[in-house]
mmCIF file of C-alpha atoms in Angstrom:
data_model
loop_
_atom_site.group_PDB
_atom_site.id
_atom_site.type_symbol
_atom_site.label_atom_id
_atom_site.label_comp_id
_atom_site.label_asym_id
_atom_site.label_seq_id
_atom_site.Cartn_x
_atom_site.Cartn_y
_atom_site.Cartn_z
ATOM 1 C CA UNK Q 999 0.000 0.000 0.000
ATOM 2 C CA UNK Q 1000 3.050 2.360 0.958
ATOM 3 C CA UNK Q 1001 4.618 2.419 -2.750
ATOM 4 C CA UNK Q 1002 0.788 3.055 -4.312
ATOM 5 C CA UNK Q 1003 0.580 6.022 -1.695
ATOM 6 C CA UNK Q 1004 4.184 7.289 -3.087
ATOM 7 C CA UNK Q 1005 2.758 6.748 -6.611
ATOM 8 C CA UNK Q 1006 -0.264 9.111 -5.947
ATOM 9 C CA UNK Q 1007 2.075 11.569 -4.194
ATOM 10 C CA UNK Q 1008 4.668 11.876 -7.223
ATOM 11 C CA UNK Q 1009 1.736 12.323 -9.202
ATOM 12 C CA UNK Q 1010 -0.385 15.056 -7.091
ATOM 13 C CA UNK Q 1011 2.252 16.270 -3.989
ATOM 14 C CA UNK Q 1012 -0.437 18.027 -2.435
ATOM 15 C CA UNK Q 1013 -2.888 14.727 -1.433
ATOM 16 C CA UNK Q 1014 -3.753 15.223 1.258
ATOM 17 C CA UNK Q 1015 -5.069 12.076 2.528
ATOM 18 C CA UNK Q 1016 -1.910 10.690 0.778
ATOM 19 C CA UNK Q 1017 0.346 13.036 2.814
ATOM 20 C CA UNK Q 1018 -1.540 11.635 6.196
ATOM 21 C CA UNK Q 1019 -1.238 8.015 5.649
ATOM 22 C CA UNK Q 1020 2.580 8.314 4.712
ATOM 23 C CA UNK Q 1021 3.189 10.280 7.366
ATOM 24 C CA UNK Q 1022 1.256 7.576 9.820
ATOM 25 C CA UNK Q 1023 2.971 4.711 8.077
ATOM 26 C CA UNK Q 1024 6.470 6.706 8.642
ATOM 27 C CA UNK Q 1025 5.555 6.727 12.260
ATOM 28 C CA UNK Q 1026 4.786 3.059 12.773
ATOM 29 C CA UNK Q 1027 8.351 2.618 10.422
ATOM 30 C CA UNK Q 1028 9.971 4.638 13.004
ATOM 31 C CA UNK Q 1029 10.994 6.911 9.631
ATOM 32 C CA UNK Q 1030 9.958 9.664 11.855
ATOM 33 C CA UNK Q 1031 12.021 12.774 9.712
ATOM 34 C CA UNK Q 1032 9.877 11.426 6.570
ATOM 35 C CA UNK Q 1033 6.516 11.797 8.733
ATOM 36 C CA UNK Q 1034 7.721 15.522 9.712
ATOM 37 C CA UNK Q 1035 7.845 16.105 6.281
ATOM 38 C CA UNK Q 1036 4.537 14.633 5.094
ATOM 39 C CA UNK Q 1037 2.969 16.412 8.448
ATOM 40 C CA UNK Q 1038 4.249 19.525 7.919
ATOM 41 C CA UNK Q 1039 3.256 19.378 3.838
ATOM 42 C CA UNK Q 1040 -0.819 18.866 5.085
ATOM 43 C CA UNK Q 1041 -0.445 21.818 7.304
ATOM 44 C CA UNK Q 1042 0.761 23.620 4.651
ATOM 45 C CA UNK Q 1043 -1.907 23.224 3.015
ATOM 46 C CA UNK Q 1044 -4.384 22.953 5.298
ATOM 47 C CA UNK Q 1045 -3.277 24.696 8.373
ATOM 48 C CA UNK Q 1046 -6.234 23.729 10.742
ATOM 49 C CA UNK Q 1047 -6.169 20.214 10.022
ATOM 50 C CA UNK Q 1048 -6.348 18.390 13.133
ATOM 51 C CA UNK Q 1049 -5.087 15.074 11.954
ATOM 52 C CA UNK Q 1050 -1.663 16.110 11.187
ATOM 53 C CA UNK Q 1051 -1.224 17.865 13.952
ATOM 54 C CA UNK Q 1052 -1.656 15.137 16.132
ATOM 55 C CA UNK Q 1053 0.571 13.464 13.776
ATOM 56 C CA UNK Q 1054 3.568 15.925 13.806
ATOM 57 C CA UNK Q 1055 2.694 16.274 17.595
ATOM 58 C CA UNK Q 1056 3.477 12.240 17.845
ATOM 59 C CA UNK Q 1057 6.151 13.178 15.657
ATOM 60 C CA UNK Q 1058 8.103 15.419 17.823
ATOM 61 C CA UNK Q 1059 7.163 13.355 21.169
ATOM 62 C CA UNK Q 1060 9.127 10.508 19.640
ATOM 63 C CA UNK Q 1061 11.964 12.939 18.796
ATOM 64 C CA UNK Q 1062 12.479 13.918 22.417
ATOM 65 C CA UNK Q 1063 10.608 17.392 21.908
ATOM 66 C CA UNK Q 1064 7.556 17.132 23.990
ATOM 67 C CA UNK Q 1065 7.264 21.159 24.338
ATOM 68 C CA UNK Q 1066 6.642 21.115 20.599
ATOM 69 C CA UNK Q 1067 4.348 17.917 21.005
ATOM 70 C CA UNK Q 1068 2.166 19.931 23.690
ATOM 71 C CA UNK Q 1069 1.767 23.473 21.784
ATOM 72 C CA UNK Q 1070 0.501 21.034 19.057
ATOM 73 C CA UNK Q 1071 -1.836 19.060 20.975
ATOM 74 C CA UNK Q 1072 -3.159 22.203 22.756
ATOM 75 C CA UNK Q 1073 -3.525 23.945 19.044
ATOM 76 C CA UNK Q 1074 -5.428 21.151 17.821
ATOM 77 C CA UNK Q 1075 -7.614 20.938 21.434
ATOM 78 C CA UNK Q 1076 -8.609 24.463 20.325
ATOM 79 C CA UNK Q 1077 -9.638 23.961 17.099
ATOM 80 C CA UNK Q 1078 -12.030 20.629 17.922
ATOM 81 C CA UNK Q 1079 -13.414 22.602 20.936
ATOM 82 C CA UNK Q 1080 -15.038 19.211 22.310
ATOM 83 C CA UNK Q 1081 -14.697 18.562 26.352
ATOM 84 C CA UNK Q 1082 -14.279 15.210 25.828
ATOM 85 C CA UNK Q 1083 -11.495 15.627 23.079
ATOM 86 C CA UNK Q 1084 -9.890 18.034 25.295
ATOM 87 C CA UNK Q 1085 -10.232 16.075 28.258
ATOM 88 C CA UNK Q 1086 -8.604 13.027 26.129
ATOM 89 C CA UNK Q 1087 -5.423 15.454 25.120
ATOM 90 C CA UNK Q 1088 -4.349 16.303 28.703
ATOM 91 C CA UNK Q 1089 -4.601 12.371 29.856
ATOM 92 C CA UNK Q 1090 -2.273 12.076 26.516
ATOM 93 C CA UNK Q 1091 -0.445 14.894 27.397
ATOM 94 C CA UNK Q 1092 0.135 14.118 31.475
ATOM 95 C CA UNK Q 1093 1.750 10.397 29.827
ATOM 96 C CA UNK Q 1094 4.943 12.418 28.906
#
């Protein structure tokens, strides 16, 4: 599935969708500079998307930079504005 993903990247860089699941798949890989990239190129594009910043906020927690990791998580708390997300972030959050 990975190298059909790349194929639909080469051929349209800005998937989105695309962009998330190789950056989720570079996670699990532990290819974690490759899922920065593919993290950052979503929120390039869509700046407010809360997927990839809880991506690129996994990202940097595996890197060692959890105060990156937390403005992320708080940024994407504020845009889903949901108690119960929120309250599901700082449990995630308190596990550093």
């Amino acid at each position: 599935g990975v190298l059909m993903l790349r194929e639909v990247v080469e051929k349209n860089p800005e998937n989105v969708e695309a962009n998330l699941l190789l950056g989720q798949q570079g996670i699990v890989s532990g290819q974690l500079d490759k899922a920065q990239k593919r993290f950052e190129k979503v929120l390039q594009l869509e700046p407010t998307n809360v997927e990839a910043m809880l991506g690129l906020a996994e990202v940097f927690k595996n890197k060692g930079d959890k105060q990156k990791a937390i403005d992320l998580l708080q940024k994407a708390k504020k845009k889903m504005n949901s108690p119960e997300f929120s309250k599901d972030i700082d449990q995630y959050i308190n596990t550093f």
